XYZ file of C-alpha atoms in Angstrom:
740
model
C 10.583 -34.999 23.858
C 10.568 -35.846 27.603
C 10.960 -33.469 30.512
C 14.593 -33.170 31.698
C 14.161 -31.207 34.895
C 15.292 -27.795 33.588
C 16.099 -25.179 36.217
C 14.660 -22.443 33.967
C 11.014 -23.090 34.798
C 8.497 -20.289 34.603
C 6.312 -19.058 37.474
C 3.518 -21.595 37.056
C 5.776 -24.434 35.940
C 8.335 -24.242 38.749
C 6.255 -26.373 41.038
C 5.523 -28.793 38.245
C 9.292 -29.310 37.958
C 9.593 -29.924 41.695
C 6.596 -32.248 41.662
C 8.032 -34.415 38.936
C 11.381 -34.689 40.719
C 9.821 -35.425 44.095
C 7.550 -38.020 42.523
C 10.626 -40.243 42.259
C 10.725 -40.320 46.089
C 6.935 -40.612 46.376
C 6.434 -37.461 48.428
C 2.656 -37.239 48.287
C 2.439 -34.279 50.660
C 4.612 -32.078 48.440
C 2.615 -33.230 45.430
C -0.600 -31.962 46.989
C 1.079 -28.658 47.857
C 2.353 -28.288 44.288
C -1.088 -28.904 42.797
C -2.489 -26.183 45.015
C 0.344 -23.816 44.108
C -0.085 -24.417 40.386
C -3.829 -23.821 40.678
C -3.159 -20.567 42.501
C -0.581 -19.464 39.947
C -2.896 -20.205 37.049
C -5.693 -18.206 38.645
C -3.536 -15.071 38.776
C -4.099 -12.630 35.914
C -1.246 -12.980 33.417
C -0.231 -10.316 30.928
C 0.498 -11.972 27.556
C 4.081 -11.643 26.396
C 4.680 -9.259 23.508
C 6.072 -11.163 20.548
C 6.444 -10.834 16.809
C 6.321 -13.697 14.357
C 7.829 -14.183 10.919
C 8.317 -17.006 8.428
C 11.886 -17.734 7.347
C 13.994 -20.431 5.773
C 15.215 -21.943 2.544
C 13.372 -22.082 -0.841
C 9.870 -21.128 0.111
C 6.820 -19.064 -0.765
C 5.960 -16.008 1.298
C 3.115 -17.864 3.017
C 5.264 -20.756 4.291
C 8.463 -21.219 6.250
C 10.165 -21.835 9.542
C 8.294 -20.210 12.444
C 10.469 -17.603 14.141
C 9.533 -15.582 17.226
C 10.961 -12.265 18.389
C 10.981 -12.121 22.177
C 12.873 -9.558 24.259
C 14.374 -8.173 21.055
C 15.878 -11.484 19.890
C 14.688 -13.812 17.131
C 14.413 -17.506 17.865
C 12.528 -20.610 16.758
C 9.759 -22.943 17.957
C 10.252 -26.651 18.704
C 8.023 -29.184 16.943
C 7.186 -31.123 20.148
C 3.375 -31.272 20.625
C 2.928 -28.709 17.824
C -0.234 -29.343 15.787
C -2.514 -27.779 13.158
C -4.302 -25.672 15.801
C -1.017 -23.986 16.692
C -0.318 -23.513 12.967
C -3.695 -21.768 12.589
C -2.765 -19.328 15.375
C 0.609 -18.575 13.730
C -0.926 -17.961 10.304
C -3.726 -15.754 11.574
C -1.208 -13.714 13.569
C 0.581 -13.083 10.255
C -2.630 -12.005 8.528
C -3.605 -15.211 6.715
C -7.000 -16.869 7.043
C -5.494 -20.030 8.496
C -3.035 -22.882 8.049
C -2.921 -25.631 5.442
C -0.198 -27.771 7.026
C 2.741 -27.823 9.436
C 6.095 -29.589 9.195
C 8.471 -30.883 11.906
C 12.208 -31.565 11.781
C 13.464 -28.281 10.287
C 11.921 -28.765 6.842
C 12.791 -25.144 6.009
C 16.320 -25.388 7.405
C 17.748 -25.000 10.877
C 17.317 -21.673 12.591
C 19.697 -19.854 14.905
C 19.618 -18.400 18.392
C 17.160 -19.334 21.113
C 14.453 -21.962 20.825
C 11.894 -19.751 22.480
C 8.910 -22.123 22.701
C 8.545 -25.863 23.314
C 5.573 -28.167 23.977
C 3.150 -25.580 22.559
C -0.540 -26.369 23.098
C -3.114 -24.172 21.323
C -6.880 -24.476 21.040
C -6.786 -22.601 17.726
C -8.781 -19.665 19.077
C -5.858 -17.711 20.566
C -4.999 -14.275 19.169
C -1.260 -14.901 19.474
C 1.120 -17.821 19.873
C 2.145 -16.183 23.152
C -1.357 -16.934 24.499
C -0.942 -20.701 24.010
C 0.222 -22.998 26.799
C 3.906 -23.962 26.637
C 6.930 -24.652 28.834
C 7.553 -20.913 28.896
C 9.875 -18.694 26.900
C 13.373 -20.123 26.626
C 12.476 -23.389 28.406
C 13.304 -26.147 25.933
C 15.396 -29.300 25.550
C 15.142 -29.215 21.730
C 17.734 -28.623 19.053
C 17.372 -26.647 15.839
C 16.914 -29.907 13.949
C 13.419 -29.866 15.477
C 12.434 -26.351 14.298
C 8.796 -26.309 13.229
C 7.475 -24.844 9.972
C 4.002 -23.967 8.706
C 2.199 -23.506 5.401
C -0.531 -20.878 5.516
C -3.432 -20.456 3.144
C -2.647 -17.845 0.502
C -5.826 -15.931 1.360
C -5.283 -12.848 3.489
C -7.605 -11.645 6.262
C -9.561 -8.749 4.656
C -8.359 -5.413 6.002
C -5.567 -7.011 8.078
C -2.813 -4.557 8.998
C 0.512 -5.915 10.214
C 1.643 -3.605 13.012
C 5.145 -4.088 14.349
C 8.537 -2.490 14.627
C 9.956 -5.091 12.298
C 8.488 -7.078 9.447
C 7.117 -10.572 9.272
C 9.511 -11.183 6.390
C 13.183 -11.742 7.089
C 14.169 -9.727 4.025
C 12.672 -6.536 5.437
C 14.751 -4.296 7.680
C 13.550 -1.757 10.203
C 15.332 1.236 8.675
C 15.872 4.145 11.051
C 16.968 7.042 8.864
C 17.219 9.415 11.831
C 20.427 7.708 12.994
C 22.390 9.232 10.108
C 21.997 12.719 8.649
C 23.441 14.963 5.969
C 24.226 18.279 7.641
C 24.229 21.035 5.063
C 26.461 24.076 5.198
C 24.776 27.395 5.936
C 24.655 28.374 2.259
C 23.028 25.058 1.321
C 20.338 24.898 4.010
C 17.680 26.715 1.985
C 17.885 24.181 -0.802
C 15.080 21.628 -0.845
C 15.909 18.813 -0.678
C 19.334 18.952 0.979
C 21.615 16.941 -1.302
C 25.077 17.813 -0.001
C 26.810 18.178 3.328
C 28.725 16.554 6.180
C 27.701 13.016 7.155
C 26.946 12.720 10.849
C 26.062 9.674 12.925
C 24.053 9.856 16.125
C 25.883 8.027 18.914
C 24.903 8.147 22.600
C 22.612 11.092 21.913
C 25.287 13.182 20.186
C 25.907 13.838 16.509
C 29.426 12.854 15.453
C 31.394 13.145 12.225
C 33.146 10.302 10.390
C 36.793 10.525 9.389
C 37.132 10.166 5.616
C 40.486 8.309 5.733
C 38.663 4.983 5.244
C 35.672 6.350 3.336
C 34.766 5.028 -0.134
C 32.324 5.996 -2.911
C 30.295 2.897 -2.027
C 29.730 4.335 1.434
C 28.505 7.583 -0.140
C 26.181 5.580 -2.385
C 24.526 4.033 0.679
C 24.221 7.325 2.592
C 22.616 8.981 -0.426
C 20.316 6.011 -0.944
C 18.989 5.983 2.604
C 18.212 9.697 2.272
C 16.138 9.124 -0.838
C 18.662 9.753 -3.627
C 19.501 7.222 -6.363
C 23.177 8.142 -6.743
C 26.182 10.188 -5.606
C 28.551 12.638 -7.340
C 31.716 14.606 -6.737
C 31.984 17.906 -4.845
C 34.442 20.734 -4.170
C 36.745 19.136 -1.587
C 38.780 22.290 -1.005
C 35.868 24.417 0.227
C 34.782 21.734 2.686
C 38.347 21.244 3.941
C 38.617 24.959 4.666
C 35.224 24.945 6.357
C 35.985 21.911 8.524
C 39.277 23.438 9.668
C 37.316 26.215 11.407
C 34.826 23.842 13.059
C 35.062 21.885 16.270
C 34.898 18.206 15.469
C 33.722 15.187 17.432
C 34.544 12.062 15.459
C 32.623 8.819 15.566
C 34.810 5.968 16.728
C 34.439 3.554 13.822
C 35.176 3.295 10.133
C 32.549 2.045 7.670
C 32.969 -0.425 4.822
C 29.954 -0.797 2.493
C 29.795 -3.026 -0.577
C 27.277 -0.704 -2.271
C 24.188 -2.906 -2.293
C 23.130 -2.387 1.334
C 19.890 -0.597 2.114
C 21.198 1.284 5.155
C 24.544 2.324 6.644
C 23.811 0.267 9.761
C 24.057 -2.950 7.705
C 27.558 -2.134 6.418
C 30.626 -3.620 8.091
C 32.093 -1.458 10.825
C 35.859 -1.204 11.182
C 37.593 -1.907 14.504
C 39.796 1.181 14.297
C 38.730 3.790 16.816
C 39.236 7.535 17.041
C 38.838 9.190 20.404
C 36.371 12.094 20.384
C 38.393 15.128 19.315
C 41.142 13.223 17.474
C 42.288 15.259 14.525
C 41.852 12.672 11.729
C 45.288 13.972 10.706
C 45.337 12.667 7.158
C 41.702 13.442 6.414
C 38.627 15.469 7.307
C 34.951 14.842 8.145
C 33.120 12.833 5.487
C 31.110 14.842 2.948
C 28.624 13.442 0.443
C 26.964 15.013 -2.565
C 23.892 13.191 -3.836
C 22.126 13.157 -7.189
C 18.361 13.646 -6.702
C 15.799 11.902 -8.839
C 14.119 14.016 -11.473
C 11.024 14.320 -9.328
C 13.043 15.958 -6.539
C 15.168 18.461 -8.445
C 16.376 21.073 -5.915
C 14.495 24.365 -5.759
C 14.884 27.494 -3.655
C 11.250 27.353 -2.540
C 8.145 25.226 -2.712
C 6.158 27.718 -4.762
C 3.932 26.799 -7.685
C 5.448 24.209 -10.014
C 3.833 21.953 -12.558
C 3.578 18.337 -11.519
C 6.255 16.107 -12.954
C 4.965 13.724 -15.605
C 7.564 11.050 -16.333
C 8.270 9.500 -19.666
C 7.024 5.979 -20.299
C 9.084 3.765 -17.950
C 9.600 0.014 -17.948
C 8.774 -0.229 -14.241
C 6.132 1.595 -12.220
C 4.495 1.569 -8.771
C 0.748 1.239 -8.274
C -1.591 1.050 -5.290
C 0.588 2.918 -2.772
C -0.905 5.621 -0.578
C 2.332 7.525 -0.022
C 5.137 8.770 -2.210
C 7.677 6.088 -3.127
C 5.591 3.025 -2.343
C 3.427 0.656 -4.341
C 2.973 -2.644 -6.108
C 5.763 -3.266 -8.629
C 4.561 -3.518 -12.233
C 6.684 -4.198 -15.320
C 5.989 -3.372 -18.970
C 6.600 -6.256 -21.343
C 5.359 -6.587 -24.910
C 3.207 -3.497 -24.451
C 1.345 -5.072 -21.515
C 1.763 -4.161 -17.851
C 2.122 -7.085 -15.456
C 3.259 -7.815 -11.919
C 6.221 -9.455 -10.171
C 5.836 -12.651 -8.129
C 7.208 -12.357 -4.601
C 9.236 -15.598 -4.620
C 12.771 -14.639 -3.448
C 11.736 -10.963 -3.363
C 14.213 -9.099 -1.147
C 15.662 -5.671 -0.324
C 18.257 -5.830 -3.096
C 15.637 -6.265 -5.797
C 13.409 -3.671 -4.132
C 16.310 -1.196 -4.012
C 16.965 -1.642 -7.739
C 13.324 -0.695 -8.350
C 13.540 2.325 -6.050
C 16.739 3.687 -7.608
C 15.382 3.069 -11.112
C 12.374 5.256 -10.316
C 14.483 8.095 -8.873
C 14.141 7.241 -5.182
C 16.787 5.997 -2.764
C 17.241 2.537 -1.274
C 14.281 0.401 -0.251
C 12.889 0.561 3.278
C 10.792 -2.567 2.799
C 10.414 -5.387 0.296
C 6.751 -6.335 0.661
C 5.243 -9.684 -0.262
C 1.795 -11.243 -0.347
C 0.089 -8.385 -2.257
C 0.431 -6.185 0.836
C -0.258 -3.108 -1.324
C -3.112 -4.650 -3.296
C -3.435 -7.139 -6.125
C -2.548 -6.231 -9.687
C -3.999 -7.599 -12.887
C -2.800 -8.991 -16.185
C 0.132 -11.407 -16.492
C 2.819 -12.116 -13.892
C 5.913 -11.132 -15.895
C 8.702 -11.967 -13.451
C 9.289 -14.676 -10.838
C 12.197 -15.566 -8.524
C 13.960 -12.251 -9.158
C 17.610 -12.110 -8.102
C 19.537 -8.826 -8.269
C 23.102 -7.895 -7.357
C 21.925 -4.423 -6.353
C 23.880 -2.570 -9.049
C 21.492 -3.056 -11.987
C 20.097 0.072 -13.649
C 16.694 -1.569 -14.052
C 14.786 -4.473 -12.550
C 14.573 -5.906 -16.062
C 18.362 -6.458 -15.984
C 18.139 -8.762 -12.957
C 18.031 -12.524 -13.310
C 14.490 -13.893 -13.126
C 12.453 -16.946 -13.983
C 10.073 -16.293 -16.871
C 7.946 -19.210 -15.740
C 5.473 -17.838 -13.215
C 3.644 -21.141 -12.862
C 2.034 -21.314 -9.442
C 2.178 -17.545 -8.896
C -1.041 -15.584 -8.552
C -1.803 -11.932 -7.901
C -2.079 -12.798 -4.220
C 1.745 -12.972 -4.372
C 2.362 -9.596 -6.040
C 5.579 -7.940 -4.833
C 5.681 -4.334 -3.626
C 8.183 -1.814 -2.246
C 8.478 1.118 0.105
C 11.351 3.411 -0.870
C 13.342 6.037 0.980
C 12.367 9.466 -0.358
C 14.089 12.829 0.218
C 12.928 15.139 3.003
C 11.003 17.815 1.110
C 9.555 19.687 4.121
C 6.138 19.259 2.547
C 4.292 18.621 5.798
C 5.394 21.882 7.388
C 3.204 23.913 5.007
C -0.027 21.974 5.386
C -2.139 20.780 8.317
C -5.539 19.376 9.242
C -7.369 21.294 11.934
C -10.389 20.578 14.129
C -10.823 16.892 13.334
C -11.596 14.145 15.839
C -8.279 12.457 15.043
C -5.071 13.306 13.126
C -6.478 11.732 9.943
C -9.269 14.268 9.381
C -9.987 17.965 9.545
C -10.198 21.284 7.775
C -7.343 21.812 5.318
C -5.124 24.746 6.277
C -2.069 25.925 4.318
C 0.855 28.162 5.227
C 1.430 31.022 2.769
C 3.271 34.306 2.650
C 1.129 37.427 3.043
C 2.586 40.924 3.340
C 6.017 39.663 4.226
C 4.930 37.220 6.932
C 3.823 33.581 6.954
C 0.166 32.996 7.850
C -2.163 29.992 8.030
C -5.412 30.024 6.098
C -8.085 27.819 4.547
C -8.711 26.474 1.051
C -11.821 27.412 -0.921
C -14.066 24.355 -1.296
C -15.500 25.288 -4.703
C -14.856 22.302 -7.051
C -13.003 20.568 -4.209
C -13.084 16.813 -4.814
C -11.507 13.439 -4.192
C -8.444 14.021 -6.406
C -7.507 17.152 -4.450
C -8.101 15.319 -1.173
C -5.789 12.520 -2.349
C -2.959 15.031 -2.852
C -3.487 16.465 0.646
C -3.367 13.045 2.323
C -0.270 12.051 0.339
C 1.499 15.310 1.213
C 0.846 14.720 4.911
C 1.935 11.067 4.686
C -1.512 9.882 5.768
C -2.130 7.476 2.885
C -5.322 7.700 0.853
C -8.244 10.096 1.030
C -11.496 8.513 2.145
C -13.675 11.631 1.833
C -13.470 15.161 0.439
C -15.627 17.738 2.241
C -16.958 21.044 0.910
C -18.369 22.058 4.278
C -16.415 21.862 7.542
C -18.578 23.776 10.032
C -18.521 20.744 12.336
C -14.701 20.997 12.625
C -13.862 24.130 14.614
C -10.437 25.019 13.316
C -8.126 27.814 14.374
C -10.188 31.046 14.201
C -7.100 32.987 13.143
C -6.877 30.734 10.058
C -10.474 31.213 8.814
C -9.500 33.452 5.877
C -9.221 31.839 2.444
C -5.630 31.885 1.169
C -5.971 29.421 -1.746
C -8.762 29.073 -4.316
C -9.457 27.489 -7.682
C -7.515 24.344 -6.764
C -7.468 21.690 -9.503
C -5.174 18.688 -9.193
C -4.280 15.926 -11.648
C -3.484 13.487 -8.833
C 0.259 13.145 -9.535
C 1.325 16.165 -7.467
C 3.492 15.847 -4.358
C 1.908 18.876 -2.695
C -1.211 21.017 -2.939
C 0.989 23.971 -3.951
C 1.873 22.111 -7.179
C -1.789 21.908 -8.238
C -3.275 24.594 -10.450
C -4.757 27.413 -8.352
C -5.542 31.106 -8.541
C -2.316 32.367 -6.997
C -2.607 35.832 -5.392
C -5.892 36.710 -7.125
C -8.363 34.722 -5.053
C -11.957 33.993 -6.005
C -14.202 32.212 -3.510
C -17.860 33.346 -3.541
C -18.798 31.157 -0.559
C -15.855 32.334 1.521
C -13.956 30.278 4.051
C -15.002 29.393 7.565
C -17.763 26.791 7.440
C -17.296 26.347 3.675
C -13.570 25.651 3.828
C -12.269 22.457 2.219
C -11.723 19.385 4.391
C -10.530 15.791 4.085
C -10.418 12.508 5.928
C -7.578 10.081 5.223
C -7.003 6.361 5.711
C -4.144 3.920 5.234
C -6.163 1.678 2.903
C -8.483 2.172 -0.053
C -10.600 0.015 -2.350
C -9.571 -0.708 -5.925
C -12.280 -1.660 -8.417
C -11.318 -3.664 -11.514
C -13.694 -4.810 -14.258
C -13.454 -8.368 -15.588
C -12.681 -7.583 -19.255
C -12.880 -11.208 -20.350
C -16.481 -11.543 -19.159
C -17.494 -8.406 -21.055
C -15.907 -9.729 -24.249
C -17.692 -13.087 -23.953
C -21.171 -11.750 -23.149
C -21.766 -8.920 -25.643
C -24.690 -9.292 -28.037
C -27.401 -7.215 -29.762
C -31.071 -7.153 -28.805
C -33.943 -5.337 -30.520
C -36.372 -4.392 -27.767
C -39.769 -2.668 -28.155
C -40.067 0.823 -26.751
C -43.085 -0.034 -24.621
C -40.874 -2.402 -22.599
C -38.300 0.329 -21.936
C -40.344 2.954 -20.132
C -38.520 2.639 -16.797
C -35.150 2.619 -18.530
C -36.174 5.705 -20.493
C -37.168 7.420 -17.282
C -33.671 6.754 -15.883
C -31.998 8.168 -19.039
C -30.638 4.810 -20.161
C -31.592 5.346 -23.827
C -30.258 7.612 -26.561
C -31.777 11.082 -26.886
C -33.666 10.044 -30.060
C -35.804 7.719 -27.904
C -37.720 10.751 -26.638
C -39.398 11.074 -30.053
C -39.790 7.340 -30.648
C -43.184 5.693 -30.950
C -44.018 3.127 -28.254
C -44.329 0.439 -30.930
C -40.856 1.092 -32.312
C -37.753 -0.861 -31.369
C -34.430 0.156 -29.865
C -31.255 -1.745 -30.692
C -29.277 -2.433 -27.510
C -25.678 -3.608 -27.100
C -26.003 -5.810 -24.025
C -23.243 -7.320 -21.880
C -22.509 -8.512 -18.342
C -20.093 -6.783 -16.011
C -18.276 -8.227 -13.027
C -16.543 -5.664 -10.814
C -13.895 -6.926 -8.388
C -12.530 -5.104 -5.351
C -8.787 -5.849 -5.357
C -7.900 -3.104 -2.880
C -7.291 -2.993 0.859
C -10.612 -1.503 2.024
C -14.284 -2.090 1.247
C -15.884 -0.016 -1.513
C -18.803 1.913 -0.006
C -21.159 4.445 -1.623
C -20.316 8.072 -0.986
C -23.774 8.828 0.426
C -25.278 7.199 3.498
C -28.585 5.325 3.393
C -30.517 8.443 4.371
C -29.397 10.141 1.138
C -30.184 7.299 -1.283
C -32.735 8.125 -3.994
C -35.875 6.055 -4.462
C -36.911 5.238 -8.055
C -40.566 4.305 -8.152
C -40.599 2.797 -11.636
C -37.928 0.185 -10.917
C -38.810 0.256 -7.194
C -35.294 0.373 -5.830
C -32.839 2.823 -4.245
C -29.864 4.322 -6.030
C -26.870 4.606 -3.704
C -24.807 6.280 -6.469
C -26.567 8.017 -9.339
C -23.647 7.352 -11.706
C -21.629 4.243 -10.945
C -20.406 3.417 -14.481
C -20.277 5.045 -17.899
C -20.756 2.949 -21.049
C -19.562 4.528 -24.304
C -19.145 3.584 -27.940
C -16.357 5.679 -29.439
C -15.148 6.237 -32.960
C -11.527 5.283 -33.654
C -10.502 8.912 -33.082
C -12.187 8.942 -29.660
C -15.447 10.734 -30.503
C -18.468 9.450 -28.580
C -21.132 8.048 -30.941
C -23.343 6.315 -28.357
C -23.476 6.236 -24.592
C -25.103 4.721 -21.550
C -24.728 4.826 -17.808
C -25.467 2.648 -14.836
C -26.650 3.850 -11.464
C -25.677 1.620 -8.559
C -29.129 0.440 -7.598
C -27.552 -2.510 -5.835
C -23.915 -2.620 -4.757
C -23.432 -5.978 -3.097
C -21.181 -8.998 -2.747
C -22.440 -11.364 -5.458
C -19.560 -13.791 -4.892
C -16.329 -13.796 -2.865
C -12.979 -15.545 -2.899
C -12.730 -18.687 -0.801
C -12.762 -17.978 2.916
C -14.101 -14.424 2.633
C -17.672 -13.948 3.935
C -20.178 -11.715 2.133
C -20.834 -8.501 4.051
C -23.147 -6.501 1.797
C -26.576 -7.410 0.444
C -29.253 -5.143 -1.003
C -32.265 -7.086 0.248
C -34.467 -5.361 2.832
C -32.759 -1.991 2.390
C -29.470 -3.536 3.519
C -26.028 -2.007 3.559
C -24.429 -1.647 0.121
C -20.791 -2.072 -0.837
C -18.188 -4.476 -2.206
C -15.940 -6.294 0.274
C -12.212 -6.746 -0.371
C -11.848 -10.024 -2.272
C -15.464 -10.001 -3.505
C -17.184 -8.897 -6.706
C -20.485 -7.435 -7.806
C -22.055 -8.832 -10.981
C -24.530 -6.978 -13.216
C -26.077 -9.487 -15.584
C -26.672 -8.675 -19.234
C -30.450 -9.100 -18.896
C -31.153 -6.316 -16.392
C -32.295 -2.808 -17.306
C -29.688 -0.230 -18.335
C -26.967 -2.861 -18.698
C -26.481 -1.760 -22.303
C -25.602 0.925 -24.820
C -28.383 2.152 -27.106
C -26.853 1.760 -30.617
C -30.077 2.358 -32.563
C -28.601 5.376 -34.385
C -25.097 3.976 -34.893
C -23.901 3.323 -38.433
C -21.942 0.177 -39.351
C -18.194 0.429 -38.825
C -15.274 -0.128 -36.431
C -15.546 1.340 -32.948
C -14.098 1.305 -29.439
C -16.333 -0.012 -26.678
C -15.447 1.627 -23.352
C -16.594 1.078 -19.757
C -15.511 3.436 -16.940
C -16.172 2.571 -13.283
C -16.601 5.333 -10.697
C -16.157 7.922 -13.479
C -16.684 11.003 -11.302
C -14.203 9.846 -8.628
C -16.977 10.016 -6.037
C -15.381 7.233 -4.005
C -11.661 7.098 -3.246
C -9.629 4.279 -4.801
C -5.962 3.375 -4.596
C -5.665 3.289 -8.398
C -8.012 4.968 -10.865
C -6.004 3.940 -13.941
C -7.517 0.437 -13.930
C -11.102 1.726 -13.829
C -11.242 1.904 -17.641
C -11.887 -1.070 -19.909
C -11.729 -0.832 -23.698
C -12.560 -3.312 -26.454
C -12.241 -3.140 -30.207
C -15.642 -3.470 -31.784
C -17.012 -4.120 -35.315
C -20.667 -3.553 -36.252
C -22.079 -4.506 -39.663
C -25.624 -3.253 -39.069
C -26.904 -6.678 -37.994
C -24.229 -8.268 -35.807
C -21.511 -7.012 -33.505
C -18.098 -8.433 -32.604
C -16.027 -7.353 -29.594
C -12.410 -8.443 -29.229
C -9.091 -7.512 -27.609
C -10.753 -6.273 -24.426
C -8.282 -4.995 -21.834
C -8.357 -3.062 -18.590
C -6.122 -0.148 -17.681
C -3.803 2.004 -19.717
């Protein structure tokens, strides 16, 4: 659209406005002065505006929608004038996608509201943010919302991209600030963990204020409990609280609250216009009190001493791939098979149903675009719509047809969880940053609380995972048995916990098995204390079960051709006595291992620690990368094999993802996010030696990363099993599946 002489011109454009107006009177002198002024203005260093971008609008996928910009705390739109595919590329990359597929003018995704922040946008396509592109300036536009621009991004995400903002790029996600509302326990209740009952207080102008219960409803209590991590509310002894409140000085909040019961936070409920002034007596009522029902995982206890980890019964819904408690990819059990949920229409209501179903509170975020990693198996649910009051996600309306949905659209949640005071009893000391250090725990000794170290004997990745989760630092990236390079607090050098063995489901290190008061640590603490490093992302290896099923076959191979394999222990123990002219019967197959996580899979040891094998003339970056087993139907191992990672590399990658790791010329080894490593059936040790196996029915099992040497976001999908029948001459494998 043409220029209309707006008086809201920006610094560099002000003179352009004047020039265009004065051109009508042919003032050449002023034109020359304006050109010089514009040149000077453009030469001045300019700090890019801070913006956030999201995609919004009607019926859409998560990777498409109306472009909306948050500037100065307000959301607005972008006009389609001069917008092109280069600008669309900038928008999509700013949201974490590899690029744009198309863009649409004329409010294809519906008309937006508020400001039209940008008009006449000109991008080269190389800018880091839409704010870096040339435009009329923020708020300078003669467009209407019928000209709101929309984009369609590629479904491929930028590997390792982390969206950092105070609000989400999805309109369904709210920035929940739990600290604005609190449950203040009475003195007798304050030692209970978590706090489930007390007065509701709202922070207003820096002061905590009570709410008069004259207009309070159970739905309001449901929301307060939900935002504090509890799935439901219950009754309480009103009389005792009325007596207690009569003796207290009160400072009432000036508004009433009206919640429908499906909100995620009290701030999204309707606020009444009725006001109470400060110390008003709330004559017909008293301060609001709530009593919440905790999920089974958070049953109140007087202390955080040793407790067995909670192991839930088989649910219909579960979370996978999350680094912290109460977050993960949503998976649903249907017909005995776990599958995922497509993110079409995924919102906070549906996410809250999931959170409450699993014993958490309301949802903090409804995540789309496989933000917490890709799942596997079928996509069971699509276009989920919930009222917010369902007991299970399976009760919500959904489209069974997931046509067009892929695992790149897997839905995920982050739930509100109760405050368990877990972080106050654990810390990392001496590290270069808050994500690493020597593990130190707070324990009671001789009537006082003291900090001390953890014995590193048998300390491994599973224990490190529990530490990082307890501290809210995501996943463990390394577990250390020596920490001399991290000078911790000298007063905390003594070992106060030993014999730690975790299952991985614990909320805190104190819930893991350990020696209690009778410590045993031959190495002592100090330099041999346990340590960890944490990260917010982790790899997730998944074996292609279908390829294994389609490539299995038997080969009889002479012993004289298996000398290198024998040297690397890839044959059954009976091969040691075999004549070189004899044959070994090998169950061969190909394996294709995908990294579906959020970080690259790298060997535990650096290049300097790799082991050279002269016979095969290659380095092993991990001595045991996979276990291959043939099991009887009752689980007894009848034959076995293993595979060292002599070459971890990116054999192939998804479209748009470059290969980063190659073994040639002693190169770096690993598997990039979105890539896979293929071990062909015809290479050494890619087999199980079944020479001594009798005919019958068996279970063929492959386990990746069996010793948990490298951290992963989900170890449950590292196992693949097939049913197997062997008649002494031929072998059939069928019904191969990955995971539990």
